[in-house]
Amino acid sequence: MTAVIGSGDRADARRNRAKVLAAAGEAFAEQGLDVPLGEIARRAGVGAGTVYRHFPSKQALLEAVFAQHLNDLVASGERRMARFAPTEAFFGFLQDVVETSHRRGPLCDVVAADASWPRPVLTAAVLRFRQVLAALLEAAQRVGGVRADVGPEDVAALTLGCVSTLNARRDRSAGLKLVQLTLDGLRPSTPVTESHGFRDGRGGHGAAAACEECGAAIAVRPTGRPVRYCGATCRQRAHRRRLAG
C-alpha cells in the first residue's frame, strides 16, 4: 500500500530543510567545513536521518548553503531596487554582499574550486546574482552615481577583495572603513579644481552637477557654496554614513 504524503508532511519537510540549512551555515562559519553532519543535526533540532534525507552528502549540503546565501542576496538586491534611489541601492547591495559573505570565505572557496560537483541549483543562484548585480550597476551608472568604465565582473572582483579585507582585520569597524574607502573608488571622480569652485558670475553658471549620495542631477548655483546633495534626505544619509564609517 502506497503512503500518501499530505500537505502537512510537505510543510514539515520544508521547515526541517530550512532549519538544517540555517544550522549548517552557522556551523560552517563558526567551526569550518570539517564540522560533522551530526553536529549540524543537533543545532537544527532534527535527527541525523533528516539531514541525510535532504542532503545525502556533505558536498550537497555545502552547495545548498552557498546557493541559499546567494538567493538571500538576490532578494536583498531586488528589495533595494524597489525601495531606494539607484546609487543608494547599488552601494547598499555591495555592503550587504561584503558584510554577509566575509564569514563564509572557506565555503565559497570550496564550492568555487571543486568543479566536479553537479550543481544545477548553485548555477541558477549564481546566474540570478549576476543579473541583479548587473541591473543595479546599470541603473546607478545611468544616473551618474557610478563611474562608466567598470562592468559587473569588475564590481564582483572588487567586492570579493573587500570580503578578503574584512576577513583580514580583527577590528571590524576598521575593516568596514577600508571596505567603504574601496567601494568609494567606484564613484565618479571629481576634479580637484572645478569651474564652480570660485564663483565670480562668469564660470559655472547654469551648469549641472550630480548629488554625491544618490547621483541625481542638481543645478549649480552661480554664487555661494557648491551644492553637494539634491536635498535634506541625501544630506542626512551622507552624514549618517560618515558617522558609521
Short mmCIF file of C-alpha atoms in Angstrom, two decimals:
data_model
loop_
_atom_site.label_atom_id
_atom_site.label_comp_id
_atom_site.label_asym_id
_atom_site.label_seq_id
_atom_site.Cartn_x
_atom_site.Cartn_y
_atom_site.Cartn_z
CA MET A 1 0.00 0.00 0.00
CA THR A 2 1.45 3.36 -1.01
CA ALA A 3 1.70 6.01 1.70
CA VAL A 4 0.10 9.33 0.87
CA ILE A 5 2.17 12.37 1.72
CA GLY A 6 -0.08 15.21 2.84
CA SER A 7 0.47 18.94 2.63
CA GLY A 8 1.31 19.00 6.34
CA ASP A 9 4.11 16.48 5.82
CA ARG A 10 5.48 18.54 2.93
CA ALA A 11 5.36 21.70 5.05
CA ASP A 12 7.23 19.91 7.85
CA ALA A 13 9.85 18.74 5.34
CA ARG A 14 10.34 22.29 4.06
CA ARG A 15 10.71 23.61 7.60
CA ASN A 16 13.21 20.92 8.50
CA ARG A 17 15.23 21.63 5.37
CA ALA A 18 15.31 25.34 6.22
CA LYS A 19 16.42 24.53 9.78
CA VAL A 20 19.24 22.34 8.50
CA LEU A 21 20.42 25.00 6.04
CA ALA A 22 20.43 27.71 8.72
CA ALA A 23 22.25 25.49 11.22
CA ALA A 24 24.78 24.40 8.61
CA GLY A 25 25.54 27.98 7.59
CA GLU A 26 26.20 28.95 11.21
CA ALA A 27 28.25 25.83 11.94
CA PHE A 28 30.45 26.19 8.84
CA ALA A 29 31.07 29.86 9.66
CA GLU A 30 31.97 29.15 13.29
CA GLN A 31 33.82 25.83 13.10
CA GLY A 32 34.93 25.48 9.49
CA LEU A 33 34.00 22.88 6.92
CA ASP A 34 35.02 19.84 8.98
CA VAL A 35 32.02 20.11 11.31
CA PRO A 36 30.25 16.72 11.30
CA LEU A 37 26.71 16.38 10.00
CA GLY A 38 25.68 15.08 13.41
CA GLU A 39 26.59 18.44 14.95
CA ILE A 40 24.55 20.22 12.29
CA ALA A 41 21.58 17.98 13.04
CA ARG A 42 21.89 18.76 16.75
CA ARG A 43 21.94 22.51 16.05
CA ALA A 44 18.93 22.21 13.76
CA GLY A 45 16.98 20.18 16.33
CA VAL A 46 16.42 17.28 13.93
CA GLY A 47 17.68 13.73 13.62
CA ALA A 48 20.71 12.80 11.55
CA GLY A 49 18.41 10.85 9.23
CA THR A 50 16.53 14.06 8.41
CA VAL A 51 19.77 15.73 7.36
CA TYR A 52 20.72 12.80 5.09
CA ARG A 53 17.26 12.67 3.51
CA HIS A 54 17.59 16.25 2.34
CA PHE A 55 21.36 16.28 1.75
CA PRO A 56 22.87 12.85 1.03
CA SER A 57 26.45 14.17 1.28
CA LYS A 58 28.47 16.97 2.81
CA GLN A 59 29.10 18.30 -0.69
CA ALA A 60 25.37 18.58 -1.39
CA LEU A 61 24.88 20.46 1.87
CA LEU A 62 27.76 22.84 1.16
CA GLU A 63 26.34 23.63 -2.27
CA ALA A 64 22.84 24.20 -0.87
CA VAL A 65 24.12 26.56 1.85
CA PHE A 66 26.02 28.65 -0.68
CA ALA A 67 23.05 28.70 -3.08
CA GLN A 68 20.78 29.85 -0.24
CA HIS A 69 23.23 32.62 0.61
CA LEU A 70 23.21 33.84 -2.99
CA ASN A 71 19.41 33.66 -3.16
CA ASP A 72 19.18 35.77 0.01
CA LEU A 73 21.48 38.36 -1.59
CA VAL A 74 19.35 38.37 -4.75
CA ALA A 75 16.27 39.09 -2.64
CA SER A 76 18.14 41.90 -0.87
CA GLY A 77 19.15 43.44 -4.19
CA GLU A 78 15.60 43.28 -5.54
CA ARG A 79 14.23 44.94 -2.41
CA ARG A 80 16.78 47.72 -2.67
CA MET A 81 15.96 48.33 -6.34
CA ALA A 82 12.30 48.73 -5.41
CA ARG A 83 12.79 50.99 -2.40
CA PHE A 84 15.85 53.19 -2.94
CA ALA A 85 17.38 55.53 -5.49
CA PRO A 86 19.73 53.75 -7.94
CA THR A 87 23.06 54.79 -6.46
CA GLU A 88 21.99 54.14 -2.88
CA ALA A 89 20.56 50.76 -3.90
CA PHE A 90 23.78 49.76 -5.67
CA PHE A 91 26.20 50.63 -2.87
CA GLY A 92 23.85 49.29 -0.20
CA PHE A 93 23.74 45.98 -2.06
CA LEU A 94 27.53 45.78 -2.22
CA GLN A 95 27.71 46.41 1.51
CA ASP A 96 25.18 43.60 2.06
CA VAL A 97 27.34 41.27 -0.02
CA VAL A 98 30.52 42.10 1.90
CA GLU A 99 29.04 42.06 5.39
CA THR A 100 27.14 38.78 4.94
CA SER A 101 29.85 36.97 2.96
CA HIS A 102 33.01 37.62 4.94
CA ARG A 103 32.35 34.74 7.38
CA ARG A 104 31.65 32.34 4.50
CA GLY A 105 35.04 32.63 2.81
CA PRO A 106 36.09 28.96 3.19
CA LEU A 107 32.70 27.76 1.97
CA CYS A 108 32.85 30.00 -1.11
CA ASP A 109 36.38 28.84 -1.89
CA VAL A 110 35.50 25.14 -1.71
CA VAL A 111 32.34 25.42 -3.77
CA ALA A 112 34.11 27.52 -6.40
CA ALA A 113 37.15 25.25 -6.59
CA ASP A 114 35.51 21.84 -6.93
CA ALA A 115 34.09 21.83 -10.47
CA SER A 116 33.25 18.12 -10.28
CA TRP A 117 30.08 18.63 -8.26
CA PRO A 118 26.72 18.52 -10.03
CA ARG A 119 25.42 21.95 -9.25
CA PRO A 120 22.27 22.97 -11.16
CA VAL A 121 20.84 24.74 -8.08
CA LEU A 122 24.07 26.62 -7.44
CA THR A 123 24.47 27.54 -11.11
CA ALA A 124 20.96 29.02 -11.17
CA ALA A 125 21.65 31.02 -7.99
CA VAL A 126 24.90 32.41 -9.41
CA LEU A 127 23.09 33.47 -12.60
CA ARG A 128 20.38 35.30 -10.64
CA PHE A 129 23.01 37.02 -8.51
CA ARG A 130 24.89 38.25 -11.58
CA GLN A 131 21.68 39.50 -13.16
CA VAL A 132 20.74 41.54 -10.09
CA LEU A 133 24.28 42.93 -9.79
CA ALA A 134 24.27 43.98 -13.47
CA ALA A 135 20.85 45.61 -13.15
CA LEU A 136 21.87 47.58 -10.06
CA LEU A 137 25.12 48.69 -11.69
CA GLU A 138 23.44 49.77 -14.92
CA ALA A 139 20.81 51.79 -13.06
CA ALA A 140 23.43 53.56 -10.92
CA GLN A 141 25.60 54.33 -13.96
CA ARG A 142 22.58 55.70 -15.81
CA VAL A 143 22.13 58.44 -13.18
CA GLY A 144 25.87 59.14 -12.93
CA GLY A 145 26.35 57.58 -9.49
CA VAL A 146 28.96 55.01 -10.60
CA ARG A 147 31.84 55.51 -12.99
CA ALA A 148 31.08 54.39 -16.52
CA ASP A 149 34.30 52.42 -17.15
CA VAL A 150 33.51 49.46 -14.87
CA GLY A 151 31.46 46.37 -15.60
CA PRO A 152 29.77 43.69 -13.48
CA GLU A 153 32.88 41.48 -13.46
CA ASP A 154 34.99 44.39 -12.20
CA VAL A 155 32.49 45.05 -9.42
CA ALA A 156 32.32 41.37 -8.47
CA ALA A 157 36.12 41.12 -8.26
CA LEU A 158 36.34 44.32 -6.21
CA THR A 159 33.65 43.08 -3.84
CA LEU A 160 35.48 39.78 -3.31
CA GLY A 161 38.56 41.82 -2.45
CA CYS A 162 36.52 43.72 0.12
CA VAL A 163 35.39 40.43 1.66
CA SER A 164 39.04 39.39 1.99
CA THR A 165 39.90 42.77 3.51
CA LEU A 166 37.19 42.40 6.14
CA ASN A 167 38.31 38.86 6.91
CA ALA A 168 41.88 40.03 7.44
CA ARG A 169 41.01 42.70 10.01
CA ARG A 170 40.35 41.79 13.62
CA ASP A 171 38.89 45.22 14.23
CA ARG A 172 35.58 45.03 12.38
CA SER A 173 35.00 48.80 12.39
CA ALA A 174 38.45 49.40 10.89
CA GLY A 175 37.78 46.73 8.29
CA LEU A 176 34.46 48.28 7.33
CA LYS A 177 36.17 51.64 6.96
CA LEU A 178 38.63 50.15 4.48
CA VAL A 179 35.76 48.48 2.64
CA GLN A 180 33.96 51.82 2.37
CA LEU A 181 37.08 53.51 1.03
CA THR A 182 37.47 50.75 -1.55
CA LEU A 183 33.86 50.90 -2.70
CA ASP A 184 34.05 54.68 -2.97
CA GLY A 185 36.54 54.10 -5.78
CA LEU A 186 33.55 53.09 -7.91
CA ARG A 187 32.07 56.57 -7.63
CA PRO A 188 32.80 59.06 -10.42
CA SER A 189 35.98 61.02 -9.79
CA THR A 190 35.64 64.78 -9.43
CA PRO A 191 38.38 67.23 -10.46
CA VAL A 192 40.37 68.89 -7.69
CA THR A 193 39.60 72.27 -9.20
CA GLU A 194 36.14 72.79 -10.62
CA SER A 195 34.77 75.62 -12.67
CA HIS A 196 32.21 76.38 -9.98
CA GLY A 197 34.73 76.29 -7.12
CA PHE A 198 35.29 80.05 -7.31
CA ARG A 199 32.17 81.85 -8.33
CA ASP A 200 32.57 85.23 -9.91
CA GLY A 201 29.48 85.15 -12.09
CA ARG A 202 31.44 84.14 -15.20
CA GLY A 203 32.20 80.43 -14.84
CA GLY A 204 29.90 77.55 -13.89
CA HIS A 205 26.62 79.43 -14.20
CA GLY A 206 23.79 77.18 -15.32
CA ALA A 207 25.99 74.04 -15.21
CA ALA A 208 24.77 70.74 -13.83
CA ALA A 209 26.25 68.52 -11.13
CA ALA A 210 25.31 65.22 -9.50
CA CYS A 211 24.21 64.54 -5.93
CA GLU A 212 27.08 62.84 -4.11
CA GLU A 213 24.68 60.44 -2.40
CA CYS A 214 22.09 59.32 -4.97
CA GLY A 215 23.60 60.63 -8.23
CA ALA A 216 20.57 62.73 -9.18
CA ALA A 217 21.25 65.82 -11.30
CA ILE A 218 21.32 69.12 -9.41
CA ALA A 219 21.70 72.67 -10.67
CA VAL A 220 24.88 74.59 -9.86
CA ARG A 221 24.25 77.99 -8.29
CA PRO A 222 26.29 80.90 -9.62
CA THR A 223 27.12 82.09 -6.10
CA GLY A 224 27.55 80.58 -2.67
CA ARG A 225 28.93 77.23 -1.59
CA PRO A 226 28.91 74.36 -4.11
CA VAL A 227 25.83 72.15 -3.87
CA ARG A 228 26.72 68.57 -2.90
CA TYR A 229 23.33 66.96 -2.33
CA CYS A 230 19.94 67.14 -4.01
CA GLY A 231 18.08 67.67 -0.75
CA ALA A 232 17.91 67.20 3.01
CA THR A 233 17.28 63.46 2.80
CA CYS A 234 20.51 62.72 0.93
CA ARG A 235 22.42 65.17 3.12
CA GLN A 236 21.25 63.30 6.24
CA ARG A 237 22.05 59.90 4.71
CA ALA A 238 25.56 61.03 3.86
CA HIS A 239 26.01 62.39 7.36
CA ARG A 240 24.89 59.08 8.92
CA ARG A 241 27.18 57.12 6.61
CA ARG A 242 30.17 59.27 7.63
CA LEU A 243 29.36 58.72 11.30
CA ALA A 244 29.05 54.96 10.75
CA GLY A 245 32.38 54.89 8.92
#
